[in-house]
Short mmCIF file of N, CA and C in Angstrom, two decimals:
data_model
loop_
_atom_site.label_atom_id
_atom_site.label_comp_id
_atom_site.label_asym_id
_atom_site.label_seq_id
_atom_site.Cartn_x
_atom_site.Cartn_y
_atom_site.Cartn_z
N UNK D 29 1.39 -23.50 72.63
CA UNK D 29 1.00 -23.79 74.00
C UNK D 29 2.13 -24.55 74.66
N UNK D 30 2.46 -24.12 75.83
CA UNK D 30 3.62 -24.62 76.55
C UNK D 30 3.32 -25.95 77.26
N UNK D 31 4.18 -26.92 77.09
CA UNK D 31 4.04 -28.21 77.78
C UNK D 31 4.89 -28.29 79.03
N UNK D 32 5.59 -27.22 79.38
CA UNK D 32 6.49 -27.26 80.51
C UNK D 32 5.78 -27.51 81.83
N UNK D 33 4.48 -27.22 81.93
CA UNK D 33 3.79 -27.41 83.20
C UNK D 33 2.95 -28.68 83.23
N UNK D 34 3.20 -29.59 82.28
CA UNK D 34 2.54 -30.90 82.28
C UNK D 34 3.61 -31.98 82.28
N UNK D 35 3.47 -32.92 83.19
CA UNK D 35 4.34 -34.09 83.19
C UNK D 35 3.49 -35.27 82.77
N UNK D 36 3.90 -35.96 81.73
CA UNK D 36 3.08 -37.06 81.23
C UNK D 36 3.94 -38.20 80.72
N UNK D 37 3.31 -39.35 80.68
CA UNK D 37 3.92 -40.56 80.18
C UNK D 37 3.82 -40.57 78.66
N UNK D 38 4.85 -40.99 77.96
CA UNK D 38 4.88 -40.97 76.49
C UNK D 38 3.70 -41.72 75.85
N UNK D 39 3.17 -42.74 76.52
CA UNK D 39 2.09 -43.51 75.90
C UNK D 39 0.81 -42.69 75.76
N UNK D 40 0.73 -41.55 76.46
CA UNK D 40 -0.44 -40.68 76.36
C UNK D 40 -0.21 -39.53 75.39
N UNK D 41 0.87 -39.56 74.65
CA UNK D 41 1.27 -38.45 73.80
C UNK D 41 0.18 -38.07 72.79
N UNK D 42 -0.42 -39.03 72.09
CA UNK D 42 -1.45 -38.73 71.10
C UNK D 42 -2.68 -38.10 71.75
N UNK D 43 -3.09 -38.65 72.87
CA UNK D 43 -4.23 -38.12 73.62
C UNK D 43 -3.97 -36.67 74.02
N UNK D 44 -2.80 -36.40 74.52
CA UNK D 44 -2.46 -35.06 74.98
C UNK D 44 -2.37 -34.10 73.79
N UNK D 45 -1.85 -34.56 72.66
CA UNK D 45 -1.78 -33.70 71.47
C UNK D 45 -3.18 -33.26 71.04
N UNK D 46 -4.14 -34.17 71.04
CA UNK D 46 -5.51 -33.84 70.65
C UNK D 46 -6.09 -32.81 71.62
N UNK D 47 -5.88 -33.02 72.90
CA UNK D 47 -6.38 -32.08 73.90
C UNK D 47 -5.74 -30.70 73.72
N UNK D 48 -4.44 -30.66 73.45
CA UNK D 48 -3.75 -29.39 73.26
C UNK D 48 -4.23 -28.66 72.00
N UNK D 49 -4.52 -29.41 70.95
CA UNK D 49 -5.05 -28.79 69.73
C UNK D 49 -6.43 -28.17 70.01
N UNK D 50 -7.23 -28.85 70.81
CA UNK D 50 -8.54 -28.31 71.19
C UNK D 50 -8.36 -27.03 72.01
N UNK D 51 -7.41 -27.04 72.94
CA UNK D 51 -7.13 -25.85 73.75
C UNK D 51 -6.75 -24.67 72.87
N UNK D 52 -5.94 -24.92 71.84
CA UNK D 52 -5.50 -23.85 70.94
C UNK D 52 -6.70 -23.15 70.29
N UNK D 53 -7.68 -23.94 69.88
CA UNK D 53 -8.88 -23.38 69.25
C UNK D 53 -9.59 -22.44 70.21
N UNK D 54 -9.80 -22.89 71.44
CA UNK D 54 -10.47 -22.06 72.43
C UNK D 54 -9.63 -20.84 72.81
N UNK D 55 -8.33 -21.06 72.97
CA UNK D 55 -7.42 -19.98 73.36
C UNK D 55 -7.43 -18.86 72.32
N UNK D 56 -7.38 -19.25 71.04
CA UNK D 56 -7.38 -18.27 69.96
C UNK D 56 -8.68 -17.46 69.92
N UNK D 57 -9.75 -18.03 70.44
CA UNK D 57 -11.04 -17.32 70.46
C UNK D 57 -11.18 -16.41 71.68
N UNK D 58 -10.16 -16.40 72.55
CA UNK D 58 -10.18 -15.51 73.71
C UNK D 58 -10.71 -16.16 74.99
N UNK D 59 -10.87 -17.44 74.97
CA UNK D 59 -11.44 -18.15 76.13
C UNK D 59 -10.40 -18.44 77.20
N UNK D 60 -10.90 -18.75 78.39
CA UNK D 60 -10.08 -19.28 79.47
C UNK D 60 -10.21 -20.80 79.41
N UNK D 61 -9.09 -21.49 79.39
CA UNK D 61 -9.10 -22.96 79.37
C UNK D 61 -8.65 -23.49 80.72
N UNK D 62 -9.34 -24.50 81.21
CA UNK D 62 -8.98 -25.13 82.47
C UNK D 62 -8.64 -26.59 82.21
N UNK D 63 -7.46 -26.99 82.64
CA UNK D 63 -7.06 -28.39 82.61
C UNK D 63 -7.31 -28.93 84.01
N UNK D 64 -8.08 -29.99 84.10
CA UNK D 64 -8.46 -30.53 85.41
C UNK D 64 -7.98 -31.98 85.51
N UNK D 65 -7.38 -32.30 86.65
CA UNK D 65 -6.93 -33.68 86.87
C UNK D 65 -8.11 -34.54 87.31
N UNK D 66 -7.84 -35.69 87.86
CA UNK D 66 -8.86 -36.66 88.25
C UNK D 66 -9.72 -36.11 89.39
N UNK D 67 -11.02 -35.98 89.13
CA UNK D 67 -11.94 -35.39 90.11
C UNK D 67 -12.54 -36.48 90.98
N UNK D 68 -12.61 -36.19 92.30
CA UNK D 68 -13.29 -37.09 93.21
C UNK D 68 -14.33 -36.31 94.01
N UNK D 69 -15.32 -37.04 94.52
CA UNK D 69 -16.35 -36.45 95.34
C UNK D 69 -17.63 -37.26 95.24
N UNK D 70 -18.60 -36.94 96.06
CA UNK D 70 -19.88 -37.64 96.01
C UNK D 70 -20.47 -37.52 94.62
N UNK D 71 -20.98 -38.63 94.11
CA UNK D 71 -21.56 -38.65 92.77
C UNK D 71 -20.54 -38.85 91.67
N UNK D 72 -19.27 -39.15 92.03
CA UNK D 72 -18.25 -39.36 91.00
C UNK D 72 -18.58 -40.60 90.17
N UNK D 73 -17.96 -40.67 89.03
CA UNK D 73 -18.19 -41.78 88.10
C UNK D 73 -17.90 -43.12 88.77
N UNK D 74 -18.75 -44.08 88.50
CA UNK D 74 -18.54 -45.43 89.03
C UNK D 74 -17.40 -46.13 88.32
N UNK D 75 -16.86 -45.50 87.29
CA UNK D 75 -15.75 -46.06 86.54
C UNK D 75 -14.41 -45.46 86.97
N UNK D 76 -14.45 -44.54 87.94
CA UNK D 76 -13.21 -43.93 88.40
C UNK D 76 -12.43 -44.93 89.25
N UNK D 77 -11.14 -44.77 89.29
CA UNK D 77 -10.29 -45.67 90.07
C UNK D 77 -10.62 -45.59 91.56
N UNK D 78 -10.95 -44.42 92.05
CA UNK D 78 -11.29 -44.27 93.47
C UNK D 78 -12.56 -45.06 93.79
N UNK D 79 -13.57 -44.93 92.94
CA UNK D 79 -14.82 -45.66 93.17
C UNK D 79 -14.57 -47.17 93.17
N UNK D 80 -13.80 -47.63 92.20
CA UNK D 80 -13.50 -49.06 92.09
C UNK D 80 -12.78 -49.58 93.35
N UNK D 81 -11.77 -48.84 93.80
CA UNK D 81 -11.02 -49.26 94.98
C UNK D 81 -11.93 -49.23 96.22
N UNK D 82 -12.72 -48.17 96.37
CA UNK D 82 -13.63 -48.06 97.51
C UNK D 82 -14.61 -49.24 97.56
N UNK D 83 -15.15 -49.59 96.41
CA UNK D 83 -16.13 -50.68 96.33
C UNK D 83 -15.49 -52.00 96.81
N UNK D 84 -14.30 -52.29 96.32
CA UNK D 84 -13.64 -53.54 96.71
C UNK D 84 -13.23 -53.51 98.18
N UNK D 85 -12.72 -52.38 98.65
CA UNK D 85 -12.30 -52.27 100.05
C UNK D 85 -13.49 -52.43 101.00
N UNK D 86 -14.60 -51.79 100.67
CA UNK D 86 -15.80 -51.89 101.52
C UNK D 86 -16.34 -53.31 101.58
N UNK D 87 -16.13 -54.07 100.50
CA UNK D 87 -16.56 -55.47 100.45
C UNK D 87 -15.49 -56.43 100.95
N UNK D 88 -14.42 -55.86 101.51
CA UNK D 88 -13.29 -56.63 102.05
C UNK D 88 -12.74 -57.64 101.04
N UNK D 89 -12.52 -57.13 99.82
CA UNK D 89 -11.93 -57.92 98.75
C UNK D 89 -10.51 -57.44 98.51
N UNK D 90 -9.68 -58.32 97.92
CA UNK D 90 -8.35 -57.86 97.53
C UNK D 90 -8.52 -56.88 96.37
N UNK D 91 -7.56 -55.99 96.27
CA UNK D 91 -7.62 -54.95 95.24
C UNK D 91 -6.48 -55.16 94.27
N UNK D 92 -6.83 -55.40 93.02
CA UNK D 92 -5.83 -55.57 91.97
C UNK D 92 -5.61 -54.24 91.26
N UNK D 93 -4.35 -53.82 91.20
CA UNK D 93 -3.98 -52.59 90.52
C UNK D 93 -3.22 -52.98 89.27
N UNK D 94 -3.67 -52.46 88.13
CA UNK D 94 -3.02 -52.78 86.86
C UNK D 94 -1.54 -52.39 86.88
N UNK D 95 -1.25 -51.16 87.36
CA UNK D 95 0.12 -50.68 87.39
C UNK D 95 0.34 -49.90 88.69
N UNK D 96 1.10 -50.45 89.59
CA UNK D 96 1.29 -49.85 90.91
C UNK D 96 2.16 -48.60 90.92
N UNK D 97 2.87 -48.35 89.84
CA UNK D 97 3.71 -47.16 89.78
C UNK D 97 3.01 -45.98 89.09
N UNK D 98 1.74 -46.15 88.75
CA UNK D 98 0.98 -45.06 88.14
C UNK D 98 0.81 -43.93 89.15
N UNK D 99 1.13 -42.70 88.73
CA UNK D 99 1.01 -41.53 89.59
C UNK D 99 -0.04 -40.60 88.97
N UNK D 100 -1.00 -40.20 89.79
CA UNK D 100 -2.04 -39.28 89.35
C UNK D 100 -2.27 -38.24 90.44
N UNK D 101 -2.86 -37.14 90.03
CA UNK D 101 -3.22 -36.07 90.96
C UNK D 101 -4.74 -36.05 91.04
N UNK D 102 -5.27 -36.16 92.23
CA UNK D 102 -6.72 -36.19 92.45
C UNK D 102 -7.16 -34.88 93.08
N UNK D 103 -8.26 -34.33 92.58
CA UNK D 103 -8.75 -33.04 93.06
C UNK D 103 -10.23 -33.16 93.43
N UNK D 104 -10.59 -32.53 94.52
CA UNK D 104 -11.97 -32.52 95.00
C UNK D 104 -12.86 -31.72 94.06
N UNK D 105 -14.09 -32.17 93.88
CA UNK D 105 -15.06 -31.44 93.07
C UNK D 105 -15.25 -30.03 93.62
N UNK D 106 -15.16 -29.86 94.93
CA UNK D 106 -15.32 -28.53 95.53
C UNK D 106 -14.18 -27.59 95.12
N UNK D 107 -12.97 -28.11 95.03
CA UNK D 107 -11.84 -27.30 94.57
C UNK D 107 -11.99 -26.95 93.09
N UNK D 108 -12.55 -27.87 92.31
CA UNK D 108 -12.78 -27.61 90.89
C UNK D 108 -13.80 -26.48 90.72
N UNK D 109 -14.91 -26.58 91.45
CA UNK D 109 -15.94 -25.54 91.37
C UNK D 109 -15.36 -24.18 91.77
N UNK D 110 -14.58 -24.16 92.83
CA UNK D 110 -13.94 -22.91 93.26
C UNK D 110 -12.97 -22.40 92.19
N UNK D 111 -12.24 -23.29 91.55
CA UNK D 111 -11.33 -22.90 90.47
C UNK D 111 -12.07 -22.30 89.28
N UNK D 112 -13.21 -22.89 88.95
CA UNK D 112 -14.04 -22.35 87.87
C UNK D 112 -14.52 -20.96 88.25
N UNK D 113 -15.00 -20.81 89.48
CA UNK D 113 -15.46 -19.51 89.96
C UNK D 113 -14.35 -18.46 89.87
N UNK D 114 -13.15 -18.81 90.33
CA UNK D 114 -12.02 -17.87 90.27
C UNK D 114 -11.67 -17.50 88.83
N UNK D 115 -11.76 -18.46 87.93
CA UNK D 115 -11.44 -18.16 86.52
C UNK D 115 -12.49 -17.26 85.90
N UNK D 116 -13.74 -17.43 86.27
CA UNK D 116 -14.81 -16.57 85.74
C UNK D 116 -14.65 -15.15 86.28
N UNK D 117 -14.25 -15.02 87.54
CA UNK D 117 -14.02 -13.69 88.12
C UNK D 117 -12.91 -12.94 87.38
N UNK D 118 -11.86 -13.65 87.00
CA UNK D 118 -10.69 -13.01 86.37
C UNK D 118 -10.91 -12.78 84.86
N UNK D 119 -11.61 -13.70 84.21
CA UNK D 119 -11.90 -13.62 82.77
C UNK D 119 -10.64 -13.33 81.94
N UNK D 120 -9.60 -14.13 82.13
CA UNK D 120 -8.35 -13.96 81.39
C UNK D 120 -8.29 -14.95 80.23
N UNK D 121 -7.70 -14.51 79.14
CA UNK D 121 -7.46 -15.40 78.00
C UNK D 121 -6.17 -16.15 78.29
N UNK D 122 -6.32 -17.30 78.95
CA UNK D 122 -5.15 -18.06 79.36
C UNK D 122 -5.54 -19.51 79.61
N UNK D 123 -4.55 -20.31 79.92
CA UNK D 123 -4.77 -21.73 80.23
C UNK D 123 -4.29 -21.97 81.65
N UNK D 124 -5.14 -22.59 82.45
CA UNK D 124 -4.83 -22.83 83.86
C UNK D 124 -5.02 -24.31 84.20
N UNK D 125 -4.18 -24.77 85.12
CA UNK D 125 -4.25 -26.15 85.60
C UNK D 125 -4.94 -26.18 86.96
N UNK D 126 -5.91 -27.08 87.10
CA UNK D 126 -6.57 -27.31 88.38
C UNK D 126 -6.20 -28.72 88.84
N UNK D 127 -5.49 -28.79 89.94
CA UNK D 127 -5.05 -30.06 90.52
C UNK D 127 -4.81 -29.82 92.01
N UNK D 128 -4.63 -30.90 92.75
CA UNK D 128 -4.36 -30.74 94.18
C UNK D 128 -2.93 -30.28 94.43
N UNK D 129 -2.05 -30.60 93.49
CA UNK D 129 -0.63 -30.31 93.69
C UNK D 129 0.07 -31.37 94.51
N UNK D 130 -0.66 -32.45 94.84
CA UNK D 130 -0.10 -33.55 95.64
C UNK D 130 -0.36 -34.88 94.94
N UNK D 131 0.38 -35.16 93.88
CA UNK D 131 0.15 -36.43 93.18
C UNK D 131 0.51 -37.62 94.06
N UNK D 132 -0.14 -38.75 93.78
CA UNK D 132 0.16 -39.97 94.55
C UNK D 132 0.05 -41.20 93.66
N UNK D 133 0.77 -42.24 94.07
CA UNK D 133 0.71 -43.52 93.37
C UNK D 133 -0.65 -44.16 93.64
N UNK D 134 -1.20 -44.81 92.63
CA UNK D 134 -2.47 -45.52 92.78
C UNK D 134 -2.33 -46.60 93.86
N UNK D 135 -1.17 -47.23 93.93
CA UNK D 135 -0.91 -48.25 94.94
C UNK D 135 -1.06 -47.67 96.35
N UNK D 136 -0.49 -46.47 96.56
CA UNK D 136 -0.60 -45.81 97.87
C UNK D 136 -2.04 -45.41 98.18
N UNK D 137 -2.77 -44.99 97.16
CA UNK D 137 -4.18 -44.66 97.32
C UNK D 137 -4.96 -45.89 97.78
N UNK D 138 -4.72 -47.02 97.14
CA UNK D 138 -5.41 -48.27 97.50
C UNK D 138 -5.07 -48.69 98.93
N UNK D 139 -3.81 -48.57 99.32
CA UNK D 139 -3.43 -48.92 100.70
C UNK D 139 -4.09 -47.99 101.71
N UNK D 140 -4.17 -46.71 101.38
CA UNK D 140 -4.82 -45.73 102.26
C UNK D 140 -6.31 -46.04 102.42
N UNK D 141 -6.97 -46.33 101.33
CA UNK D 141 -8.40 -46.67 101.39
C UNK D 141 -8.60 -47.95 102.19
N UNK D 142 -7.77 -48.95 101.94
CA UNK D 142 -7.86 -50.20 102.72
C UNK D 142 -7.73 -49.92 104.21
N UNK D 143 -6.76 -49.10 104.57
CA UNK D 143 -6.53 -48.76 105.97
C UNK D 143 -7.76 -48.07 106.57
N UNK D 144 -8.29 -47.09 105.87
CA UNK D 144 -9.43 -46.31 106.38
C UNK D 144 -10.69 -47.17 106.50
N UNK D 145 -10.86 -48.14 105.60
CA UNK D 145 -12.04 -49.01 105.62
C UNK D 145 -11.86 -50.16 106.60
N UNK D 146 -10.60 -50.48 106.89
CA UNK D 146 -10.33 -51.63 107.75
C UNK D 146 -10.27 -52.93 106.98
N UNK D 147 -9.98 -52.83 105.69
CA UNK D 147 -9.86 -54.01 104.84
C UNK D 147 -8.48 -54.62 105.01
N UNK D 148 -8.42 -55.87 105.43
CA UNK D 148 -7.15 -56.55 105.66
C UNK D 148 -6.63 -57.27 104.41
N UNK D 149 -7.43 -57.27 103.34
CA UNK D 149 -7.02 -57.93 102.11
C UNK D 149 -5.88 -57.15 101.45
N UNK D 150 -5.12 -57.84 100.61
CA UNK D 150 -3.93 -57.24 100.00
C UNK D 150 -4.26 -56.37 98.79
N UNK D 151 -3.32 -55.47 98.51
CA UNK D 151 -3.32 -54.73 97.27
C UNK D 151 -2.34 -55.46 96.36
N UNK D 152 -2.84 -55.96 95.25
CA UNK D 152 -2.04 -56.79 94.35
C UNK D 152 -1.65 -55.97 93.12
N UNK D 153 -0.37 -55.99 92.82
CA UNK D 153 0.16 -55.26 91.65
C UNK D 153 0.32 -56.23 90.49
N UNK D 154 -0.31 -55.92 89.37
CA UNK D 154 -0.14 -56.75 88.18
C UNK D 154 1.20 -56.47 87.51
N UNK D 155 1.57 -55.18 87.45
CA UNK D 155 2.88 -54.81 86.90
C UNK D 155 3.35 -53.55 87.60
N UNK D 156 4.59 -53.22 87.36
CA UNK D 156 5.15 -52.08 88.07
C UNK D 156 6.07 -51.27 87.15
N UNK D 157 5.45 -50.50 86.25
CA UNK D 157 6.24 -49.60 85.40
C UNK D 157 5.72 -48.18 85.61
N UNK D 158 6.64 -47.25 85.64
CA UNK D 158 6.31 -45.88 85.98
C UNK D 158 5.42 -45.22 84.92
N UNK D 159 4.36 -44.56 85.37
CA UNK D 159 3.46 -43.81 84.50
C UNK D 159 2.96 -42.61 85.30
N UNK D 160 3.06 -41.42 84.70
CA UNK D 160 2.71 -40.22 85.46
C UNK D 160 2.02 -39.18 84.57
N UNK D 161 0.94 -38.59 85.10
CA UNK D 161 0.35 -37.40 84.50
C UNK D 161 0.05 -36.45 85.66
N UNK D 162 0.78 -35.35 85.70
CA UNK D 162 0.58 -34.36 86.76
C UNK D 162 0.62 -32.96 86.14
N UNK D 163 0.05 -32.01 86.85
CA UNK D 163 0.00 -30.63 86.39
C UNK D 163 0.61 -29.69 87.42
N UNK D 164 1.32 -28.69 86.95
CA UNK D 164 1.88 -27.65 87.80
C UNK D 164 0.81 -26.58 88.00
N UNK D 165 0.45 -26.28 89.25
CA UNK D 165 -0.63 -25.33 89.52
C UNK D 165 -0.13 -23.95 89.96
N UNK D 166 1.16 -23.71 89.89
CA UNK D 166 1.71 -22.44 90.41
C UNK D 166 1.15 -21.22 89.67
N UNK D 167 1.00 -21.28 88.37
CA UNK D 167 0.44 -20.16 87.60
C UNK D 167 -1.01 -19.91 88.02
N UNK D 168 -1.77 -20.98 88.19
CA UNK D 168 -3.17 -20.86 88.59
C UNK D 168 -3.28 -20.23 89.96
N UNK D 169 -2.45 -20.69 90.88
CA UNK D 169 -2.47 -20.13 92.24
C UNK D 169 -2.17 -18.63 92.21
N UNK D 170 -1.20 -18.24 91.42
CA UNK D 170 -0.77 -16.84 91.38
C UNK D 170 -1.78 -15.95 90.64
N UNK D 171 -2.11 -16.32 89.42
CA UNK D 171 -2.93 -15.44 88.59
C UNK D 171 -4.42 -15.45 88.95
N UNK D 172 -4.93 -16.59 89.37
CA UNK D 172 -6.36 -16.65 89.73
C UNK D 172 -6.59 -16.52 91.23
N UNK D 173 -5.49 -16.44 91.98
CA UNK D 173 -5.59 -16.38 93.44
C UNK D 173 -6.43 -17.55 93.97
N UNK D 174 -6.13 -18.71 93.43
CA UNK D 174 -6.84 -19.95 93.76
C UNK D 174 -5.87 -20.92 94.40
N UNK D 175 -6.37 -21.69 95.33
CA UNK D 175 -5.55 -22.71 95.98
C UNK D 175 -6.47 -23.87 96.35
N UNK D 176 -6.04 -25.12 96.09
CA UNK D 176 -6.86 -26.25 96.51
C UNK D 176 -6.93 -26.33 98.03
N UNK D 177 -8.09 -26.67 98.54
CA UNK D 177 -8.33 -26.70 99.98
C UNK D 177 -8.44 -28.13 100.50
N UNK D 178 -9.08 -28.98 99.72
CA UNK D 178 -9.39 -30.33 100.18
C UNK D 178 -8.23 -31.29 99.95
N UNK D 179 -8.03 -32.15 100.91
CA UNK D 179 -6.99 -33.19 100.87
C UNK D 179 -7.71 -34.53 100.72
N UNK D 180 -7.25 -35.34 99.78
CA UNK D 180 -7.94 -36.60 99.51
C UNK D 180 -7.97 -37.52 100.73
N UNK D 181 -6.93 -37.51 101.52
CA UNK D 181 -6.89 -38.39 102.69
C UNK D 181 -8.04 -38.09 103.66
N UNK D 182 -8.26 -36.83 103.96
CA UNK D 182 -9.35 -36.48 104.88
C UNK D 182 -10.72 -36.59 104.21
N UNK D 183 -10.77 -36.31 102.92
CA UNK D 183 -12.06 -36.38 102.21
C UNK D 183 -12.52 -37.83 102.03
N UNK D 184 -11.59 -38.77 102.03
CA UNK D 184 -11.96 -40.19 101.88
C UNK D 184 -12.95 -40.63 102.96
N UNK D 185 -12.83 -40.08 104.16
CA UNK D 185 -13.76 -40.44 105.24
C UNK D 185 -15.21 -40.16 104.83
N UNK D 186 -15.44 -39.03 104.15
CA UNK D 186 -16.79 -38.71 103.68
C UNK D 186 -17.22 -39.68 102.58
N UNK D 187 -16.30 -39.99 101.69
CA UNK D 187 -16.64 -40.93 100.60
C UNK D 187 -16.93 -42.32 101.14
N UNK D 188 -16.21 -42.74 102.15
CA UNK D 188 -16.39 -44.06 102.74
C UNK D 188 -17.74 -44.16 103.41
N UNK D 189 -18.17 -43.11 104.08
CA UNK D 189 -19.46 -43.15 104.79
C UNK D 189 -20.65 -42.93 103.87
N UNK D 190 -20.40 -42.53 102.61
CA UNK D 190 -21.50 -42.25 101.66
C UNK D 190 -22.12 -43.54 101.15
#
């Protein structure tokens, strides 16, 4: 299984190896495998970084970020459902990445949420070392004729009002 379409931080190497070994088992059985980045949307986990930041911003509290250089790709639940639908239609024995294709720093996400909520409190960085996990979606877009539609910036308005 090719790692060329995954960018990851070395500290996640063991985690990624286990996931890739699991993918191999499914792939060998003829299945379609979907790699999905961080999902957001109504009903998302209360342990997600977006939920945590939203909660603090809505309460006009300062937001502490463990690592401000962390880069993640966030994808709407609606885009994930559409990606699953497209993969079921195609029924290919392959591995596809579902992501927005627009990774962002957690620090920038926190500043954006603060701005949208009107929170004047600061975003505090505990440390600043680069960490990244992103996926290349070009194969998915081409072979499954799938493209992410939702943008986290505009979708945040719905999450804020929820």
